[in-house]
Each structure stands twice: as C-alpha cells, then as structure tokens.
Coordinates of C-alpha atoms in Angstrom, one line a residue:
M81 CA 110.3 14.8 100.2
M82 CA 107.1 13.3 98.9
K83 CA 106.9 12.3 95.3
F84 CA 103.8 11.8 93.1
N85 CA 103.9 8.8 90.8
T86 CA 101.5 8.6 87.8
A87 CA 102.3 4.9 87.0
V88 CA 102.3 2.9 90.3
D89 CA 103.0 -0.8 89.8
A90 CA 99.8 -2.8 89.9
K91 CA 101.1 -5.4 92.3
A92 CA 102.6 -2.8 94.7
H93 CA 99.3 -1.0 94.6
D94 CA 97.3 -4.1 95.4
E95 CA 99.5 -5.0 98.3
F96 CA 99.3 -1.5 99.7
V97 CA 95.5 -1.5 99.4
K98 CA 95.1 -4.9 101.1
Q99 CA 97.2 -3.7 104.1
S100 CA 95.1 -0.6 104.6
P101 CA 92.1 -0.3 106.9
L102 CA 90.4 1.4 103.8
N103 CA 90.9 -1.8 101.8
H104 CA 88.2 -2.3 99.1
L105 CA 87.7 -4.4 96.0
L106 CA 86.9 -1.4 93.9
Q107 CA 90.5 -0.2 94.4
S108 CA 92.0 -3.4 93.2
S109 CA 94.0 -3.0 90.0
T110 CA 91.9 -5.7 88.4
W111 CA 88.8 -3.5 88.7
A112 CA 90.2 -1.4 85.9
E113 CA 89.8 -4.4 83.6
V114 CA 86.2 -4.9 84.8
K115 CA 85.5 -1.2 84.0
D116 CA 87.0 -1.6 80.6
N117 CA 84.8 1.1 79.1
W118 CA 86.8 3.7 81.2
A119 CA 90.5 4.5 80.8
S120 CA 92.5 4.1 84.0
Q121 CA 95.8 4.9 85.8
I122 CA 97.2 4.0 89.1
V123 CA 98.7 6.9 90.9
G124 CA 100.4 7.3 94.2
V125 CA 102.8 9.1 96.6
T126 CA 106.1 7.8 97.9
D127 CA 108.1 9.1 100.9
D128 CA 111.8 10.0 101.1
A129 CA 112.7 6.3 101.3
G130 CA 110.6 5.4 98.2
N131 CA 107.9 3.7 100.2
L132 CA 104.4 4.0 98.9
I133 CA 102.3 6.0 101.3
A134 CA 99.2 6.8 99.1
S135 CA 97.8 5.0 96.1
S136 CA 94.7 5.1 94.0
L137 CA 93.1 3.4 91.0
V138 CA 91.7 6.3 88.9
L139 CA 89.0 5.7 86.4
I140 CA 88.8 8.2 83.6
K141 CA 85.6 8.7 81.7
K142 CA 85.5 10.5 78.3
L143 CA 83.0 13.3 78.1
P144 CA 81.7 15.3 75.1
L145 CA 84.0 17.9 73.5
G146 CA 87.2 16.1 74.6
F147 CA 86.6 16.6 78.3
T148 CA 86.9 13.9 81.0
M149 CA 86.0 13.2 84.5
F150 CA 88.1 11.3 87.1
Y151 CA 86.7 8.8 89.6
T152 CA 88.5 7.0 92.3
P153 CA 86.1 4.2 93.4
R154 CA 86.3 3.8 97.2
G155 CA 89.5 5.6 97.1
P156 CA 92.1 7.1 97.2
I157 CA 93.9 4.9 99.8
M158 CA 96.0 6.9 102.3
D159 CA 96.2 8.2 105.9
Y160 CA 93.6 10.9 105.8
E161 CA 94.6 12.2 109.2
N162 CA 97.8 13.3 107.6
A163 CA 96.7 16.7 106.3
E164 CA 100.0 17.3 104.5
L165 CA 99.7 14.1 102.6
V166 CA 96.1 14.6 101.7
S167 CA 96.8 18.1 100.4
F168 CA 99.8 17.0 98.4
F169 CA 98.0 14.0 96.9
F170 CA 95.0 16.0 95.7
D171 CA 97.1 18.9 94.5
Q172 CA 99.1 16.6 92.3
L173 CA 96.1 14.7 91.2
K174 CA 94.4 17.9 90.1
K175 CA 97.4 18.9 88.0
M176 CA 97.3 15.5 86.3
A177 CA 93.5 15.8 85.8
K178 CA 93.9 19.3 84.3
K179 CA 96.4 17.9 81.7
Q180 CA 93.7 15.4 80.7
K181 CA 91.0 18.0 80.5
A182 CA 89.1 16.7 83.5
L183 CA 86.2 18.9 84.7
F184 CA 86.2 17.4 88.1
I185 CA 87.4 14.5 90.3
K186 CA 84.9 12.3 92.2
I187 CA 86.0 10.4 95.2
D188 CA 84.2 8.2 97.8
P189 CA 86.8 6.8 100.1
A190 CA 85.9 3.9 102.4
I191 CA 86.2 6.0 105.6
L192 CA 83.9 4.9 108.3
Y193 CA 81.9 7.7 109.9
R194 CA 79.7 5.6 112.3
T195 CA 78.9 2.0 112.9
S196 CA 75.8 0.4 114.6
K197 CA 73.6 -2.6 114.8
F198 CA 70.3 -3.0 113.1
G199 CA 67.5 -1.9 115.4
Q200 CA 69.8 0.2 117.6
K201 CA 67.6 2.9 119.1
E202 CA 70.1 5.6 119.4
A203 CA 72.6 6.7 116.8
S204 CA 76.2 5.6 117.6
D205 CA 78.9 8.0 118.3
I206 CA 80.9 9.4 115.4
L207 CA 84.1 7.4 115.1
P208 CA 87.3 9.0 116.3
G209 CA 89.3 10.6 113.6
S210 CA 86.5 10.6 111.0
V211 CA 85.8 14.3 111.4
T212 CA 89.5 15.1 111.1
M213 CA 89.7 13.1 107.9
L214 CA 86.6 14.7 106.5
N215 CA 87.9 18.2 107.3
N216 CA 91.3 17.4 105.8
I217 CA 89.7 16.3 102.5
K218 CA 87.6 19.5 102.4
A219 CA 90.7 21.6 103.2
A220 CA 92.4 20.1 100.2
G221 CA 89.7 21.7 98.0
A222 CA 87.0 18.9 97.9
E223 CA 83.3 19.6 98.1
H224 CA 81.5 17.2 100.4
L225 CA 78.2 16.1 98.9
G226 CA 76.6 15.5 102.2
F227 CA 75.5 12.7 104.4
N228 CA 73.1 11.1 101.9
Q229 CA 70.8 8.3 103.0
V230 CA 69.4 7.3 99.7
M231 CA 71.3 4.7 97.7
S232 CA 70.1 5.8 94.3
E233 CA 71.5 9.2 94.7
T234 CA 75.2 8.1 95.1
I235 CA 77.6 6.1 93.0
Q236 CA 78.3 3.7 95.8
P237 CA 76.0 3.2 98.9
R238 CA 76.9 5.3 101.9
Y239 CA 75.5 2.7 104.2
Q240 CA 76.5 -1.0 104.0
A241 CA 75.7 -4.2 105.9
N242 CA 79.1 -5.8 106.7
E243 CA 79.1 -9.2 108.5
P244 CA 82.0 -9.7 111.0
L245 CA 83.3 -13.2 110.5
V246 CA 84.2 -15.6 113.3
S247 CA 84.9 -19.4 113.5
D248 CA 81.4 -20.2 114.8
M249 CA 79.0 -17.9 113.0
T250 CA 76.0 -19.4 114.9
T251 CA 77.1 -17.2 117.9
I252 CA 76.2 -14.2 115.8
Y253 CA 72.9 -15.1 114.2
P254 CA 69.7 -14.2 116.0
K255 CA 67.5 -17.1 117.2
H256 CA 64.7 -16.5 114.7
A257 CA 67.3 -16.6 111.8
K258 CA 68.7 -20.0 113.1
R259 CA 65.2 -21.4 113.1
I260 CA 64.7 -20.4 109.5
M261 CA 68.1 -21.9 108.6
K262 CA 66.9 -25.2 110.1
D263 CA 63.6 -24.9 108.2
A264 CA 65.5 -24.5 104.9
I265 CA 67.5 -27.7 105.7
N266 CA 64.3 -29.6 106.5
R267 CA 63.0 -28.7 103.1
G268 CA 66.0 -30.2 101.5
V269 CA 68.0 -27.1 100.6
T270 CA 71.7 -27.5 100.2
G271 CA 74.4 -24.9 99.5
R272 CA 77.8 -25.2 97.9
R273 CA 80.5 -23.3 96.2
V274 CA 80.7 -24.1 92.4
G275 CA 82.8 -23.1 89.4
I276 CA 82.4 -20.9 86.4
D277 CA 80.7 -23.8 84.6
H278 CA 77.6 -23.2 86.7
L279 CA 77.1 -19.6 85.6
D280 CA 74.1 -20.4 83.4
K281 CA 72.1 -21.5 86.4
F282 CA 73.2 -18.5 88.4
S283 CA 72.3 -16.1 85.6
E284 CA 68.8 -17.6 85.5
V285 CA 68.1 -16.9 89.1
V286 CA 69.5 -13.4 88.8
S287 CA 67.3 -12.6 85.9
M288 CA 64.3 -13.9 87.9
T289 CA 65.2 -11.4 90.6
E290 CA 65.5 -8.6 88.0
S291 CA 62.0 -9.4 86.7
R292 CA 60.5 -9.6 90.2
K293 CA 62.1 -6.3 91.4
G294 CA 62.0 -4.4 88.1
V295 CA 65.7 -3.7 88.3
A296 CA 68.6 -4.3 85.9
L297 CA 71.6 -6.1 87.3
R298 CA 74.2 -7.8 85.1
N299 CA 74.2 -10.6 82.5
R300 CA 76.1 -13.8 82.2
D301 CA 79.0 -12.3 80.2
Y302 CA 79.7 -9.8 83.0
F303 CA 79.6 -12.5 85.6
E304 CA 82.0 -14.6 83.5
Q305 CA 84.3 -11.6 83.2
L306 CA 84.4 -11.2 86.9
M307 CA 85.1 -14.8 87.7
T308 CA 87.8 -15.0 85.0
L309 CA 89.6 -11.9 86.1
Y310 CA 89.6 -12.7 89.8
G311 CA 90.1 -16.4 89.4
E312 CA 90.4 -18.2 92.8
D313 CA 89.2 -15.1 94.6
A314 CA 85.8 -15.3 92.8
Y315 CA 83.2 -17.3 94.8
L316 CA 80.0 -18.6 93.2
H317 CA 77.6 -20.2 95.7
L318 CA 74.4 -21.9 94.7
A319 CA 71.5 -23.2 96.7
E320 CA 69.8 -26.3 95.3
V321 CA 67.0 -28.7 96.2
N322 CA 66.4 -32.2 94.8
L323 CA 62.6 -32.3 94.9
K324 CA 62.3 -35.9 93.9
E325 CA 64.7 -37.2 96.6
K326 CA 63.3 -34.9 99.3
Y327 CA 59.7 -35.8 98.5
A328 CA 60.5 -39.5 98.7
E329 CA 62.3 -38.9 102.0
L330 CA 59.3 -37.1 103.4
Q331 CA 56.9 -39.8 102.3
A332 CA 59.1 -42.4 104.0
Q333 CA 59.1 -40.3 107.1
Q334 CA 55.4 -40.1 107.1
A335 CA 55.0 -43.8 106.7
Q336 CA 57.4 -44.5 109.5
I337 CA 55.7 -42.0 111.8
E338 CA 52.2 -43.5 111.1
K339 CA 53.6 -47.0 111.8
D340 CA 55.2 -45.7 115.1
I341 CA 51.8 -44.1 116.1
A342 CA 50.0 -47.3 115.4
E343 CA 52.4 -49.2 117.6
T344 CA 52.5 -46.8 120.5
P345 CA 50.5 -48.0 123.6
E346 CA 47.7 -45.7 124.7
N347 CA 49.4 -45.1 128.1
Q348 CA 52.4 -43.4 126.4
K349 CA 50.7 -40.1 125.8
K350 CA 53.9 -38.0 125.6
R351 CA 55.3 -40.3 122.8
F352 CA 52.0 -40.2 121.1
N353 CA 51.8 -36.4 121.2
R354 CA 55.4 -36.1 120.0
L355 CA 54.8 -38.4 117.0
N356 CA 51.6 -36.5 116.1
D357 CA 53.5 -33.2 116.1
Q358 CA 56.1 -34.8 113.8
K359 CA 53.4 -36.1 111.5
K360 CA 51.8 -32.6 111.2
S361 CA 55.2 -31.1 110.4
V362 CA 55.9 -33.7 107.7
E363 CA 52.4 -33.3 106.2
K364 CA 53.0 -29.6 106.0
Y365 CA 56.1 -30.1 104.0
L366 CA 54.4 -32.8 101.8
K367 CA 51.6 -30.4 101.0
E368 CA 54.1 -27.7 99.9
F369 CA 55.9 -30.2 97.7
A370 CA 52.7 -31.0 95.9
D371 CA 53.0 -27.7 94.1
Y372 CA 56.3 -28.7 92.5
D373 CA 57.7 -31.2 89.9
T374 CA 58.8 -34.1 92.1
E375 CA 59.4 -36.4 89.2
S376 CA 62.7 -34.9 87.8
A377 CA 65.8 -36.5 89.2
D378 CA 67.8 -33.3 88.7
S379 CA 68.5 -30.8 91.5
T380 CA 66.9 -27.4 91.0
V381 CA 69.0 -24.3 91.5
I382 CA 66.9 -21.9 93.5
A383 CA 69.3 -19.1 94.6
G384 CA 72.9 -17.9 94.1
I385 CA 75.5 -15.4 95.2
L386 CA 78.6 -14.2 93.4
S387 CA 81.3 -12.7 95.6
I388 CA 84.9 -11.6 95.2
K389 CA 87.5 -11.7 98.0
F390 CA 90.1 -8.9 98.1
G391 CA 92.3 -8.3 101.2
D392 CA 90.4 -9.1 104.4
T393 CA 86.9 -8.7 102.9
M394 CA 84.5 -10.8 100.8
E395 CA 82.4 -8.5 98.7
M396 CA 79.0 -10.2 98.0
L397 CA 78.3 -8.5 94.7
Y398 CA 75.3 -10.1 93.1
A399 CA 72.5 -12.4 94.3
G400 CA 69.4 -13.9 92.8
M401 CA 66.5 -16.2 93.8
N402 CA 63.7 -18.1 92.1
D403 CA 60.7 -16.6 93.9
A404 CA 58.7 -19.8 93.3
F405 CA 60.8 -21.3 96.1
K406 CA 60.6 -18.5 98.6
K407 CA 59.1 -20.8 101.2
F408 CA 62.3 -22.8 101.1
Y409 CA 64.3 -19.8 102.4
P410 CA 67.4 -20.7 100.4
Q411 CA 69.2 -17.4 101.2
Y412 CA 69.2 -18.4 104.9
L413 CA 71.3 -21.4 104.1
L414 CA 73.3 -19.8 101.3
Y415 CA 74.5 -16.7 103.0
P416 CA 76.0 -18.7 106.0
Q417 CA 77.7 -21.0 103.6
A418 CA 79.3 -18.0 101.9
F419 CA 80.3 -16.5 105.3
D420 CA 81.9 -19.8 106.4
D421 CA 83.9 -20.1 103.1
A422 CA 85.0 -16.5 103.4
F423 CA 86.3 -17.1 107.0
A424 CA 88.1 -20.2 105.8
A425 CA 89.8 -18.0 103.2
S426 CA 91.1 -15.7 106.0
A427 CA 88.5 -13.0 105.4
K428 CA 87.5 -10.9 108.4
W429 CA 84.4 -9.4 106.8
A430 CA 81.7 -10.3 104.4
N431 CA 80.2 -7.2 102.9
M432 CA 76.6 -7.9 102.0
G433 CA 76.4 -4.5 100.2
G434 CA 74.4 -1.4 100.5
V435 CA 71.3 -0.6 102.5
E436 CA 69.1 2.5 102.7
G437 CA 70.1 5.0 105.4
D438 CA 66.8 4.7 107.2
L439 CA 67.1 0.9 107.3
N440 CA 63.4 0.7 106.6
D441 CA 63.3 -1.2 103.3
G442 CA 62.9 -4.9 102.6
L443 CA 66.5 -5.5 101.7
S444 CA 67.8 -4.0 104.9
K445 CA 65.4 -6.1 106.9
F446 CA 66.5 -9.2 105.2
K447 CA 70.2 -8.5 105.8
S448 CA 69.4 -7.7 109.4
N449 CA 68.6 -11.4 110.0
F450 CA 72.4 -12.1 110.0
N451 CA 73.1 -9.4 112.6
P452 CA 75.7 -7.5 110.5
D453 CA 77.4 -4.2 111.4
I454 CA 75.7 -1.3 109.7
Q455 CA 78.6 0.9 108.5
E456 CA 78.0 4.5 107.6
L457 CA 80.7 5.9 105.4
V458 CA 81.8 9.5 105.2
G459 CA 80.3 10.0 101.7
E460 CA 81.2 11.4 98.3
F461 CA 83.3 14.4 97.3
N462 CA 83.8 16.4 94.1
I463 CA 87.1 18.2 93.5
P464 CA 86.6 20.9 90.8
V465 CA 89.4 21.0 88.2
N466 CA 87.9 23.3 85.6
G467 CA 86.3 26.0 87.8
L468 CA 84.5 27.6 85.0
L469 CA 82.8 24.5 83.7
Y470 CA 82.5 22.5 86.9
S471 CA 79.0 23.7 87.9
L472 CA 77.5 23.0 84.5
S473 CA 79.3 19.6 84.2
N474 CA 78.1 18.5 87.6
L475 CA 74.5 19.3 86.7
A476 CA 75.0 17.3 83.5
Y477 CA 76.5 14.4 85.5
K478 CA 73.5 14.3 87.9
F479 CA 71.1 14.4 85.0
R480 CA 72.9 11.5 83.3
K481 CA 72.9 9.5 86.5
K482 CA 69.2 9.9 86.9
M483 CA 68.6 8.7 83.3
K484 CA 70.5 5.4 83.9

C-alpha cells in the first residue's frame, strides 16, 4: 500500500531526484533555502517496502486573508506513466494543501515533450510516453495551461537550450563558432573558474547586462547566497583579458612580421603573401586595442557565468558581459570552459536556460552557436484546491505576475 509522507528526509529526497530522468536543480532541497521568502515542505510517497517512489519540494506562498498557494518548481518527481501513483500523489497533496488554505497548486514538471536542433525545418515527433504522462496529470485533476511559447508568460521557460556534454566538445560546435572561439583567443581572452572572492567583478558585468537589456537579474548578495549554499557545486567562471600584455605581444608580432617581410627574397611570393596576411591581421587587432586602456597591468573581467551542478546537469543560471568588449567574443571562450568543467564533474548536460518557443530572438540565436538540444517541456498545470475561489485567485496571480 502506498503511503504519503509530509516530511521526507532532505538527503533521501535529493538522492531520489538525482537518480530520476526528471532531475532538476529547482527540486533540490537546498532550493528551499534560496527561496527563503516562501515556506516549504518536502513530501513524497513510499511503497509497501518503504521505498521512496515520488518526492517533491513544495514551496508555499502566503496570500492575503490567510490563504496560500503551493508551487512545486520543476516537480513533482515521479513516474508519470504510473496513473495510480500520479492520482494518489495529487489527491494526497490536495488534502494537505486544503489544510493550509491553499487556493491552488502550480506544477511544471521537467517532462520532455519534444526535442530538436536549432534550425531543424520540421517539428520533431512527440516523445514516447509524454502524451500518456500529460493525460495522467490531467486525469488527476490538473488543468494544463497549454503549450505556451512565450517565456514571460510562464514561471519557468517551456523551451530550454540544453548542451549534451562529451569528452571532446569541439566535435559538437559548428565551424563558424570554432572560428569565433579562435578569434577570442587571438584577442587575448582567457577563461577560468574562480571562487566566491571574485563575485564583485561578476556582479559588475551582470549589472552591465541589466542596463544594456533593460532587465533586472540578481544582485551580489543573491549570488553569494547561491555559492554559499551549494558550495563546491557552485561554479563561477570569468573571462578576462590583460590589455597591456596582449597589446605588447601584438606590437612584438608586428615588428617581427615586418622584419621577416624585409628579409624575404622577392622570388618567395607565397611567403611574402602569407606574411602580409599576418601583418594585416595583427594591424586589425592593434587598431581595436587603441580604443582601450593598454597601460594598466591588471586583467579586465569582461564576462562571467554562474552555474550550479545538481545530479547530471549543470544549470547555467546567470551570465553577464561588458558590452564594450563585444568584439572580443568572451562568451565563445567562456561557455566552452564551463562545458568542459561540467563534463569533468561528471555532468551529462549543461542547461543554458530558456529560449523563446519560436527560436527567433537574439538569445536563442546566440545559444544556437553551441549546437544545443532544444528541449520542449510539457508545460505548467494548476490544480484547484478551493474550487470557489480558484478562478478569482488565478486571475489575481496572473495580474501579479505581469506586474513584476
């Protein structure tokens, strides 16, 4: 007989989530500490032998007049093809929610509906089992909110760019992306993983991205909270360039090339032409560097990424760039560095985050340069708890979300 547990052990929950194909960072028990402005519980179902067969972090938001709403970010975690389990879990969760005066429960499990590659002309087939899972959730009393394609209209993106990780990532990247990566190196860009003591520089480039795009991301305190809570599983990568060193290196290259040209016999036309091409390339870089401060001996941080590893996936949560260095293409060096470090940590995926469903925006096109899988999830559901007030509360929720 199945048993519903309203106080699942955090460690047992995390291990269960990590072993599931629905594994997601937002279902880690630590995420409750990140979302410390919500109350939380970890609930689950055990089988006859006491084995955990369903588990979920539930965030509980206080609403006016003593009411609440329940939210299971990228959860619950269970076998959604098991109709009996799905029905039992949500029936019990509704009973618990009712005791806490919840108006509704919102869920958005990480169930894949379709996968494709960027630029794929025809839509891929719906994945086996996804329709059964969708129908089992609906049969358990959930209202499916549709196959939304607009990121701003859902709590979590329904489309995401997820990079499959292999030992040699250069086999995945398109040729044009590899050319840009090489160009970044030629401009002196380097990438590395750093510690929490480098958060000030990261926060600076994130704030630059906020200003450029007119969006609000997060501040330094929040980034510090993430890195502190997740410890060794928090990855901070920075892209830097030492302008003074690289400028001096380019000047030395120019002088050597000019010397080689002067010493090249007239009958060695191929060598002469090759040296002239090299000279033009170096002169192009020198001209660009003239726009920057090449006197400071310090390296300049020009981009950064903050990621968290949970289970087999590295979630790339926040990124920023100093737009004054966009010609240096720091992201094209930084992202591969993050991918390689994720693979070294036994991750199978690096989730670059959400994209618009039409894949026709700048962010989607940038992420396409790394040839990720475009994963379409099944979407959000609402489970009414208080039937009388649900419709009004859902309208209020949508209004509040639009006002954020």
